[in-house]
Each structure stands twice: as C-alpha cells, then as structure tokens.
Short mmCIF file of C-alpha atoms in Angstrom, two decimals:
data_model
loop_
_atom_site.label_atom_id
_atom_site.label_comp_id
_atom_site.label_asym_id
_atom_site.label_seq_id
_atom_site.Cartn_x
_atom_site.Cartn_y
_atom_site.Cartn_z
CA MET A 1 134.70 79.80 17.25
CA THR A 2 132.91 82.95 16.16
CA ALA A 3 128.80 83.47 16.38
CA ARG A 4 127.24 82.98 13.14
CA GLN A 5 126.26 86.49 11.61
CA VAL A 6 124.02 86.95 8.65
CA VAL A 7 124.34 89.89 6.20
CA ARG A 8 120.45 90.32 4.77
CA ASN A 9 118.68 92.42 2.21
CA ALA A 10 122.10 92.71 0.08
CA ARG A 11 122.40 93.13 -3.63
CA HIS A 12 125.00 90.70 -5.70
CA TRP A 13 128.23 92.75 -7.02
CA LYS A 14 127.65 90.55 -10.18
CA THR A 15 124.03 90.21 -10.73
CA GLY A 16 122.49 92.89 -8.73
CA GLU A 17 120.10 90.31 -7.44
CA PRO A 18 118.89 89.87 -3.61
CA PHE A 19 121.57 88.39 -1.71
CA GLU A 20 122.34 87.28 1.40
CA LEU A 21 125.19 85.43 3.33
CA ALA A 22 126.38 83.88 6.65
CA VAL A 23 129.81 84.19 8.29
CA GLU A 24 131.25 81.90 10.94
CA GLY A 25 134.56 81.28 12.11
CA GLY A 26 135.88 83.61 9.60
CA ARG A 27 134.22 81.99 6.41
CA VAL A 28 131.49 82.50 4.43
CA VAL A 29 129.23 79.16 5.29
CA ALA A 30 125.84 79.93 3.49
CA SER A 31 124.80 82.32 1.01
CA GLY A 32 122.26 83.02 -1.87
CA GLY A 33 118.85 84.41 -2.61
CA PRO A 34 116.52 85.57 0.47
CA GLY A 35 116.13 82.88 3.12
CA ALA A 36 119.64 80.77 2.11
CA ALA A 37 121.51 82.39 4.84
CA GLY A 38 119.18 81.10 7.68
CA SER A 39 119.42 83.12 11.07
CA GLY A 40 122.26 84.32 12.96
CA LYS A 41 123.34 86.67 16.09
CA ASN A 42 124.03 90.31 15.41
CA ASP A 43 122.85 90.36 12.10
CA VAL A 44 123.46 93.22 9.54
CA ASP A 45 120.29 94.64 7.65
CA ALA A 46 122.34 95.72 4.56
CA ALA A 47 118.83 97.54 2.83
CA GLY A 48 119.86 97.15 -1.07
CA ALA A 49 123.67 98.19 -0.48
CA TRP A 50 125.66 96.05 -2.95
CA LEU A 51 128.02 93.25 -1.41
CA SER A 52 131.33 92.59 -3.43
CA PRO A 53 134.30 90.50 -2.14
CA GLY A 54 136.98 92.77 -0.43
CA LEU A 55 139.03 95.38 -2.26
CA VAL A 56 142.72 94.74 -3.33
CA ASP A 57 145.20 97.58 -3.33
CA LEU A 58 148.60 96.20 -4.84
CA HIS A 59 150.32 99.58 -4.30
CA VAL A 60 150.51 101.17 -1.07
CA HIS A 61 153.15 102.76 0.94
CA LEU A 62 152.70 102.22 4.55
CA ARG A 63 156.06 103.99 5.58
CA GLU A 64 156.82 101.37 8.11
CA PRO A 65 159.45 100.87 9.14
CA GLY A 66 161.11 104.40 9.65
CA GLY A 67 158.64 106.62 8.38
CA GLU A 68 155.78 106.34 11.20
CA GLY A 69 155.50 110.26 11.19
CA ARG A 70 153.75 109.70 7.74
CA GLU A 71 152.31 106.39 8.20
CA THR A 72 152.33 102.76 9.92
CA ILE A 73 151.00 99.64 9.29
CA GLU A 74 148.18 100.40 11.63
CA THR A 75 146.79 103.53 10.41
CA GLY A 76 147.48 102.59 6.84
CA THR A 77 145.22 99.55 7.24
CA ARG A 78 142.75 101.30 8.78
CA ALA A 79 142.39 103.68 6.09
CA ALA A 80 142.55 100.64 3.97
CA SER A 81 139.80 99.18 5.73
CA ALA A 82 137.77 102.51 5.60
CA GLY A 83 138.00 102.19 1.78
CA GLY A 84 136.58 98.76 1.48
CA PHE A 85 139.95 97.27 1.47
CA THR A 86 140.84 93.66 2.79
CA ALA A 87 143.92 93.30 1.44
CA VAL A 88 146.96 95.67 0.27
CA ALA A 89 150.53 95.08 -1.19
CA CYS A 90 153.07 97.41 0.43
CA MET A 91 156.06 98.86 -0.97
CA PRO A 92 159.45 98.28 0.28
CA ASN A 93 160.92 101.91 0.01
CA THR A 94 160.93 102.17 3.64
CA HIS A 95 163.86 102.93 6.23
CA PRO A 96 165.40 100.53 6.22
CA VAL A 97 164.35 98.96 2.84
CA ILE A 98 162.57 95.72 2.80
CA ASP A 99 165.78 93.57 0.85
CA ASN A 100 165.91 90.84 3.17
CA GLN A 101 163.82 88.05 4.65
CA ALA A 102 164.17 89.41 8.19
CA TRP A 103 162.04 92.53 7.35
CA VAL A 104 159.93 90.89 5.06
CA ALA A 105 159.07 88.59 8.14
CA TRP A 106 159.17 91.82 10.28
CA VAL A 107 156.11 93.30 8.18
CA LEU A 108 154.45 90.16 8.12
CA GLN A 109 154.55 89.99 11.91
CA ARG A 110 153.36 93.93 12.40
CA ALA A 111 150.64 93.44 10.31
CA THR A 112 149.09 90.59 12.26
CA GLN A 113 149.66 92.43 15.28
CA VAL A 114 147.96 95.71 14.45
CA GLY A 115 146.77 95.32 10.93
CA HIS A 116 143.28 96.10 9.96
CA CYS A 117 143.20 94.10 6.81
CA ARG A 118 145.95 91.63 5.32
CA VAL A 119 149.26 92.78 4.25
CA HIS A 120 151.24 91.40 1.71
CA PRO A 121 154.69 92.80 1.24
CA ILE A 122 156.32 93.59 -1.63
CA ALA A 123 160.35 93.28 -1.34
CA ALA A 124 163.26 95.31 -2.98
CA VAL A 125 164.87 94.16 -6.74
CA THR A 126 168.21 95.51 -5.55
CA MET A 127 169.89 95.96 -2.18
CA GLY A 128 168.95 99.38 -0.63
CA GLN A 129 167.08 100.09 -4.06
CA LYS A 130 170.15 101.23 -5.32
CA GLY A 131 169.81 99.53 -8.62
CA GLU A 132 173.23 98.01 -8.31
CA GLN A 133 173.27 94.70 -6.51
CA LEU A 134 170.29 91.91 -6.77
CA ALA A 135 168.40 91.16 -3.74
CA GLU A 136 168.02 87.20 -3.02
CA LEU A 137 164.92 87.17 -4.53
CA ILE A 138 164.30 83.59 -4.03
CA ALA A 139 164.69 83.85 -0.43
CA LEU A 140 162.50 86.90 -0.40
CA ALA A 141 159.64 84.87 -1.91
CA GLU A 142 160.24 81.99 0.03
CA ALA A 143 159.85 84.61 3.20
CA GLY A 144 156.28 85.81 1.88
CA ALA A 145 157.04 88.58 -1.01
CA VAL A 146 154.37 88.58 -3.22
CA ALA A 147 156.30 90.93 -5.75
CA PHE A 148 159.71 92.97 -6.11
CA SER A 149 159.89 96.33 -6.78
CA ASP A 150 162.33 99.58 -6.40
CA ASP A 151 159.24 101.65 -6.48
CA GLY A 152 160.29 105.15 -5.74
CA HIS A 153 163.13 104.93 -7.80
CA PRO A 154 163.66 103.06 -11.46
CA VAL A 155 166.19 100.12 -12.03
CA MET A 156 168.06 102.36 -14.36
CA SER A 157 170.49 99.49 -15.53
CA ALA A 158 169.06 97.21 -18.17
CA GLU A 159 171.24 94.51 -17.52
CA VAL A 160 170.37 94.91 -13.58
CA MET A 161 166.57 94.62 -14.65
CA ARG A 162 167.47 91.62 -17.02
CA ARG A 163 169.04 89.64 -14.23
CA ALA A 164 166.44 90.56 -11.80
CA LEU A 165 163.85 89.02 -14.11
CA GLU A 166 165.80 85.77 -14.72
CA TYR A 167 166.25 85.26 -11.12
CA ALA A 168 162.52 86.20 -10.51
CA LYS A 169 161.21 83.75 -12.84
CA PRO A 170 161.27 80.64 -10.95
CA THR A 171 159.56 82.34 -8.34
CA GLY A 172 156.74 83.08 -10.29
CA ARG A 173 156.67 86.62 -8.82
CA PRO A 174 156.29 89.57 -11.13
CA ILE A 175 158.93 92.76 -10.97
CA VAL A 176 156.64 95.80 -10.55
CA CYS A 177 158.45 98.62 -12.59
CA HIS A 178 158.44 102.11 -11.77
CA GLU A 179 159.00 103.47 -15.11
CA GLU A 180 161.34 106.66 -15.18
CA ASP A 181 163.99 107.49 -17.07
CA LEU A 182 166.28 109.60 -14.79
CA THR A 183 168.10 111.11 -17.47
CA LEU A 184 164.96 112.58 -19.24
CA ARG A 185 163.35 113.45 -16.01
CA GLY A 186 165.82 115.52 -14.85
CA HIS A 187 164.93 117.84 -12.38
CA GLY A 188 161.22 118.24 -13.32
CA HIS A 189 158.44 118.56 -10.75
CA MET A 190 155.34 118.42 -12.96
CA ASN A 191 154.28 117.45 -16.38
CA GLU A 192 156.59 118.94 -19.29
CA GLY A 193 153.67 121.11 -20.68
CA PRO A 194 152.02 124.41 -20.94
CA VAL A 195 151.30 124.56 -17.17
CA ALA A 196 155.08 123.88 -16.14
CA ALA A 197 156.27 126.36 -18.45
CA ARG A 198 153.65 129.16 -17.18
CA LEU A 199 154.70 128.10 -13.37
CA GLY A 200 158.27 128.24 -14.46
CA LEU A 201 159.09 124.89 -13.30
CA GLY A 202 160.83 122.02 -14.75
CA GLY A 203 158.83 119.59 -16.51
CA ILE A 204 158.73 115.62 -16.62
CA PRO A 205 158.36 114.39 -20.29
CA ALA A 206 155.83 111.57 -20.92
CA ALA A 207 158.88 109.99 -22.55
CA ALA A 208 160.58 109.65 -19.57
CA GLU A 209 157.70 106.88 -18.68
CA VAL A 210 157.16 105.69 -22.11
CA VAL A 211 161.18 104.85 -22.96
CA MET A 212 161.19 102.65 -19.57
CA VAL A 213 157.87 101.01 -20.35
CA ARG A 214 159.10 99.79 -23.92
CA ARG A 215 162.56 98.76 -22.55
CA ASP A 216 160.87 96.80 -19.84
CA ILE A 217 158.64 94.95 -22.57
CA GLU A 218 161.81 94.20 -24.61
CA LEU A 219 163.33 92.58 -21.43
CA ALA A 220 160.31 90.47 -20.68
CA GLU A 221 160.06 89.18 -24.05
CA LEU A 222 163.89 88.37 -23.64
CA THR A 223 163.64 86.68 -20.48
CA GLY A 224 160.14 85.30 -20.28
CA GLY A 225 159.95 86.97 -16.81
CA ARG A 226 157.04 88.80 -15.71
CA VAL A 227 156.79 92.35 -15.72
CA HIS A 228 154.06 94.42 -14.14
CA LEU A 229 154.30 98.44 -15.03
CA ALA A 230 153.41 100.36 -12.14
CA HIS A 231 150.91 103.56 -12.21
CA LEU A 232 151.00 103.88 -16.07
CA SER A 233 150.09 107.64 -16.74
CA ALA A 234 151.03 108.28 -20.24
CA SER A 235 149.07 107.74 -23.74
CA GLY A 236 152.18 106.28 -24.91
CA SER A 237 152.53 103.61 -22.12
CA PHE A 238 149.13 102.31 -22.86
CA GLU A 239 150.07 101.90 -26.47
CA ALA A 240 153.10 99.74 -25.50
CA LEU A 241 151.00 97.72 -23.22
CA ARG A 242 148.71 97.03 -25.80
CA ASP A 243 151.34 96.08 -27.95
CA ALA A 244 152.85 93.59 -25.45
CA LYS A 245 149.66 91.93 -24.87
CA ARG A 246 149.01 91.30 -28.64
CA ARG A 247 152.27 89.92 -28.69
CA GLY A 248 151.22 87.92 -25.91
CA LEU A 249 153.96 88.77 -23.67
CA PRO A 250 153.87 88.23 -19.73
CA VAL A 251 153.43 91.94 -19.09
CA THR A 252 150.61 93.61 -17.14
CA GLY A 253 149.62 96.84 -15.92
CA GLU A 254 147.89 99.34 -13.53
CA THR A 255 146.58 102.64 -13.41
CA CYS A 256 145.37 105.00 -10.65
CA PRO A 257 142.24 106.92 -9.87
CA HIS A 258 144.16 110.35 -10.06
CA TYR A 259 144.86 109.59 -13.82
CA TRP A 260 141.78 109.02 -14.88
CA THR A 261 140.22 112.13 -12.71
CA LEU A 262 142.69 114.89 -13.00
CA THR A 263 144.84 116.59 -15.32
CA GLU A 264 148.08 118.79 -15.23
CA ASP A 265 145.79 121.70 -14.88
CA ALA A 266 145.38 120.56 -11.10
CA THR A 267 148.76 121.84 -10.32
CA ALA A 268 147.97 125.25 -11.81
CA GLU A 269 147.99 127.01 -8.37
CA TYR A 270 151.02 125.46 -7.34
CA ASP A 271 148.69 122.83 -5.44
CA THR A 272 151.42 120.61 -3.97
CA HIS A 273 148.73 118.14 -2.93
CA ALA A 274 148.50 117.40 -6.72
CA LYS A 275 152.20 116.86 -7.06
CA MET A 276 152.91 113.24 -7.69
CA ASN A 277 155.06 110.87 -9.75
CA PRO A 278 154.42 110.21 -12.39
CA PRO A 279 152.84 113.34 -12.76
CA LEU A 280 149.18 114.56 -13.77
CA ARG A 281 149.84 114.75 -17.65
CA SER A 282 147.33 116.22 -20.35
CA ALA A 283 143.86 115.91 -21.16
CA ARG A 284 144.93 113.57 -23.95
CA ASP A 285 146.70 111.33 -21.71
CA ARG A 286 143.73 111.21 -19.34
CA ALA A 287 141.57 110.31 -22.25
CA ALA A 288 143.96 107.42 -23.34
CA VAL A 289 143.97 106.12 -19.72
CA ILE A 290 140.02 106.03 -19.80
CA GLU A 291 140.55 104.47 -23.34
CA ALA A 292 142.51 101.53 -22.20
CA ILE A 293 140.57 101.00 -19.16
CA ARG A 294 137.50 100.79 -21.28
CA GLU A 295 139.35 98.09 -23.67
CA GLY A 296 140.48 96.10 -21.10
CA ILE A 297 144.20 97.01 -21.06
CA VAL A 298 144.68 97.76 -17.51
CA ASP A 299 144.81 94.79 -15.53
CA CYS A 300 144.05 96.30 -12.23
CA PHE A 301 143.56 99.52 -10.38
CA VAL A 302 145.63 100.81 -7.55
CA THR A 303 145.91 103.85 -5.32
CA ASP A 304 149.82 104.19 -5.04
CA HIS A 305 148.63 105.69 -1.80
CA ALA A 306 151.65 107.95 -0.73
CA PRO A 307 150.77 109.91 2.82
CA HIS A 308 153.19 112.90 3.59
CA THR A 309 153.04 114.84 6.62
CA PHE A 310 151.33 118.61 6.68
CA GLU A 311 154.67 119.96 6.77
CA ASP A 312 156.19 118.00 4.00
CA LYS A 313 153.51 119.17 1.71
CA ARG A 314 153.58 122.96 2.70
CA GLN A 315 156.99 123.48 0.98
CA PRO A 316 157.07 125.45 -2.03
CA PHE A 317 156.37 123.38 -5.08
CA ASP A 318 159.56 122.49 -6.29
CA LEU A 319 160.80 121.39 -2.68
CA ALA A 320 157.64 119.32 -1.80
CA PRO A 321 157.69 115.72 -2.10
CA PHE A 322 155.39 113.77 -4.60
CA GLY A 323 152.78 111.36 -3.66
CA ILE A 324 149.09 111.86 -2.57
CA VAL A 325 146.99 109.57 -0.56
CA GLY A 326 144.29 107.23 -2.15
CA LEU A 327 143.14 104.44 -0.02
CA GLU A 328 139.77 106.52 1.33
CA THR A 329 138.63 108.00 -1.95
CA ALA A 330 139.58 105.13 -4.50
CA LEU A 331 136.02 103.53 -4.98
CA ALA A 332 134.12 106.80 -4.94
CA LEU A 333 136.50 108.24 -7.87
CA THR A 334 135.87 104.98 -9.62
CA ILE A 335 132.33 105.04 -9.56
CA THR A 336 131.75 108.79 -9.94
CA PHE A 337 134.26 109.22 -12.88
CA LEU A 338 134.23 105.89 -14.58
CA VAL A 339 130.91 104.05 -13.76
CA LYS A 340 128.35 107.16 -13.52
CA PRO A 341 129.83 108.48 -17.18
CA GLY A 342 129.20 104.86 -18.40
CA HIS A 343 132.75 103.94 -19.22
CA LEU A 344 132.40 100.88 -17.12
CA THR A 345 129.74 99.02 -15.52
CA LEU A 346 129.83 98.71 -11.66
CA ALA A 347 130.75 95.00 -11.53
CA ARG A 348 133.70 95.81 -13.95
CA ALA A 349 134.86 98.06 -12.00
CA LEU A 350 134.99 96.16 -8.78
CA GLU A 351 136.48 93.28 -10.75
CA LEU A 352 139.48 95.55 -11.19
CA TRP A 353 139.75 96.09 -7.49
CA THR A 354 139.07 92.56 -6.41
CA ASP A 355 139.54 89.53 -8.42
CA ALA A 356 141.68 90.96 -10.95
CA PRO A 357 144.66 92.22 -8.53
CA ARG A 358 144.65 88.80 -6.70
CA ARG A 359 144.94 87.10 -9.87
CA LEU A 360 147.69 89.04 -10.93
CA PHE A 361 149.74 88.25 -7.75
CA GLU A 362 148.31 84.91 -7.12
CA LEU A 363 146.60 85.80 -3.67
CA PRO A 364 144.14 83.73 -2.18
CA ALA A 365 140.72 83.87 -4.02
CA VAL A 366 137.77 85.40 -2.36
CA THR A 367 133.84 84.88 -3.11
CA LEU A 368 130.74 85.04 -2.15
CA GLU A 369 130.18 81.51 -1.73
CA PRO A 370 130.58 79.17 1.19
CA GLY A 371 134.15 78.12 2.21
CA SER A 372 135.44 81.52 1.12
CA PRO A 373 137.34 83.57 3.74
CA ALA A 374 134.68 86.10 4.66
CA ASP A 375 136.38 89.05 3.23
CA PHE A 376 133.98 91.24 1.82
CA THR A 377 132.74 94.86 1.33
CA LEU A 378 129.46 96.36 1.47
CA LEU A 379 128.96 99.76 -0.50
CA ASP A 380 126.25 101.97 -1.81
CA PRO A 381 127.04 103.20 -5.49
CA GLU A 382 124.37 106.09 -5.51
CA HIS A 383 125.51 107.61 -1.87
CA GLU A 384 126.57 111.19 -2.79
CA TRP A 385 129.29 112.73 0.11
CA THR A 386 132.01 115.06 0.50
CA VAL A 387 135.49 114.38 0.67
CA ASP A 388 136.91 115.81 4.19
CA ALA A 389 140.58 115.04 4.43
CA SER A 390 140.13 115.95 8.13
CA ARG A 391 138.39 113.03 8.92
CA PHE A 392 140.91 110.40 6.98
CA ARG A 393 141.77 107.49 9.16
CA SER A 394 145.34 107.87 7.30
CA LYS A 395 147.89 109.80 8.90
CA GLY A 396 148.33 111.46 5.33
CA ARG A 397 145.84 114.31 4.31
CA ASN A 398 147.22 115.29 0.99
CA THR A 399 144.78 114.59 -1.31
CA PRO A 400 143.75 117.24 -3.98
CA PHE A 401 140.23 115.98 -3.83
CA ASP A 402 139.46 117.31 -0.27
CA GLY A 403 136.17 119.07 -0.30
CA TRP A 404 134.73 117.47 -3.72
CA LYS A 405 131.16 115.84 -4.14
CA VAL A 406 131.46 112.20 -4.97
CA ASN A 407 129.26 109.30 -5.25
CA GLY A 408 130.16 105.92 -3.92
CA LYS A 409 130.31 105.01 -0.26
CA VAL A 410 131.97 101.94 1.90
CA LEU A 411 129.34 101.08 4.20
CA ALA A 412 131.11 98.61 6.18
CA THR A 413 133.96 95.97 5.57
CA TRP A 414 134.71 92.68 6.62
CA CYS A 415 138.07 90.87 6.90
CA GLY A 416 138.13 87.17 8.48
CA GLY A 417 134.83 87.38 9.32
CA GLU A 418 135.38 90.61 11.75
CA ILE A 419 133.84 93.83 10.84
CA THR A 420 136.99 96.17 10.41
CA HIS A 421 135.14 99.17 9.32
CA MET A 422 131.46 100.48 9.50
CA GLU A 423 130.42 103.84 8.48
CA GLU A 424 129.45 106.18 11.31
CA SER A 425 126.43 107.79 9.47
CA TRP A 426 125.22 104.43 8.21
CA MET A 427 125.19 103.09 11.93
CA GLU A 428 123.48 106.29 13.10
CA ALA A 429 120.66 105.69 10.30
CA PRO A 430 116.96 105.28 11.23
CA ALA A 431 116.49 101.25 11.51
CA ARG A 432 116.02 99.75 7.95
#
C-alpha cells in the first residue's frame, strides 16, 4: 500500500475552481475544494495549475518490436508521460506485424515491464498488413487488442474491408482506417498543389484521402461495423464525416495537431521534418480542420507520433520517410492554436484528449473523483516555452516545431498513483 499523497492548490479542469485530491493505493481516495483531501506524505503544491484526467493518445507508433533504433516501448511511453499522457494505443505496423495473439500479449507484457504509461495494442486487420487475408480479429480482441488497423497502409480491397467490418462487429472494436487510395497517391511525396509544383515533386491529391473516406462510410452503413477514420486532413473528409454523423452511421474520426497548425508551406524549403502522410495540405484544408473541431465533428485528437532516426530524415525529400513525432508537443499546440485563438475552451480541448478517446475505444473511465484510477495530468496553460527537440524523451527528433514558442506546459503526470513525469524547471522553482 503506497503512502497517501495530496495534490493541493490546483484548479479543476472543467470549472477552474480551487481543487485538491488525495491518492492512495493507486486510486483517488478523496477530492473536492480546499481541505477536502486531508493530509498526506510528500504532498504536491500545484500552485494554481490545472488538474485533469490523464491524456490519452489513440494513435502512436512505438516501433517495437523490430524498430528499436527509432523508438521503443520504454522511450515512447516516457515521451508520452512527458506530454501528459497516461495511456496510448499503439499501431501494429512493427516488424513483425502485430497480427496474432502472441504479439498482442508480448506488447502488453513488455509495456508492463518497461512502460511509463498504460499501453493498449491495436492489432492488424490483415495478416502482415498485406490487405489480403483477414487476421483472426475475434481472437485478437480476446487477447487485448482495443481496435484493428493496417495503419501505414490502406485496405485497398473494398471486399476485404467489408469482411473485416463484419468480423469485427461482434467484438465491438472499430476498424481504424488509414484512408489513402494508392492509385491516386501514385509516387507523391507532399500535397498536390503549388508548393509541390514549384519544388518539382510529385503531389498527393486530397482526393486520395476523400474517396477512401467515402467508401468506408458506405461500408459502415452496409455492415453496421464501426469505422474510425484516422488522421483526417482534407476538407472533403470532414464533409463526409459530417454527413455520416447526420445519417447516424457508426463512424467517428480523429485529426492531429499538425493539421490545424501547419499548411503545405511548411515543406517549401524541402524540410523533411514536415513530410508526413497524409501530407500537410492547403490553407483551405487547415481552416476546414479547425471548423470541424469547432463544430464537434471531430471525435478526438491524436498525435500520429511516428519517430524516425536523424539519418532517416536527413535524406532528400523524395527519399525520406513520412512522419513526425508529436507526444511532447501535442498539448502545447492544442492550447496555442486552438484555445488561445478562441476556437475551443480549455475544458473542451482537454475533453478531446481525455474522456473522448476513452469512450471511443471503451477504455476504463478516469475521473478526479474517489474510486477512480489515479491517472491525471497537472498543467499550466499560460506557461510559455520554446520547443527544444534535443530534450525530447522520444528517440525521435523529427518535428517541424523545433524552436517554436508555444503556450501550455505539462508540469507533472501521475499514472496508477505514481508520478511518471515532473517538469524539471517546475521542480526547481522557488517554494510556492
């Protein structure tokens, strides 16, 4: 039994009212206004910072097994904790692919051994993510997979996707769809538009995403299976998602901080740190992302954290791999580019990183009330800081935000009642 610890002088994430809670044995045992939590050992003075349930990222690439040079479960979850996350769902495009029960069990066991937050494996839709033979979806769900995805690759065959939705339906798990028509993508490396034309590089049209989004929405209606649309970036995709919701279909969608923060202009100097898939798109698409978030069309935020080595990204633009890291900048980019301009309240922004993803994947609920797992995040939304990729806990340094001034800092993270991250500058601050 761990000693009772009290977090004092915080502000509640929904109301902003003074708030404190006590933790013991990995759970919240008391909470409320000043004085409600009693006393404890090694108490933390939050000094007016905001306390919320721990953040959840439903779309990360931990690269293990097989990609340990780029990330491991240990380093990826350490980065997650530094970003305020207490749970992540990891994609199965590893080497080997997570397409059988043994590998799902291995990920869960490895995360228990070395993880700094909770890890929920997503299993492949098809064997080897080849888009041909379905994986044993029911058995994978029984082993602990929280969803199915061939992310990194689309399921190009509509027939295979239809069968996947039918077999996944009894499990209640969604198919997380990487929406990309490869025949339209061709050999593109960035968004099809004026920047690609000027740089002389092949473009990827927004239609490559939109046509697959519309196909899978129709298949959701045909089968009744759950479709979760991954990392949406294009205006037409949000129009399709809006229409699916209007029709009451079992379709949800996510987007990432880089799509509401950047446009294709970020690639104008051949910066491979801005090369991702789906690619950064036009200003019109970025505006559509923000509008869909404001309307409530977007169901949750994710990072699509995709670490690569320095050597990977140092190559010419057309040879460098797609992907950026995002766990350690996600909250700041949310506050700086959505909350500060008034597109969202802080409470709604945190909802999209906490309760919303838990509901989508039916993960255990986390609150700040007694009885809840003690998974929470302490943050200062006003704190201005400069992104320094060299200080990332992730092995990946591939971010276009290095050197940016942003607002919103994670001060501390608890998972299961244990402090898994505490910001160094905050620890060293004068006594509050």
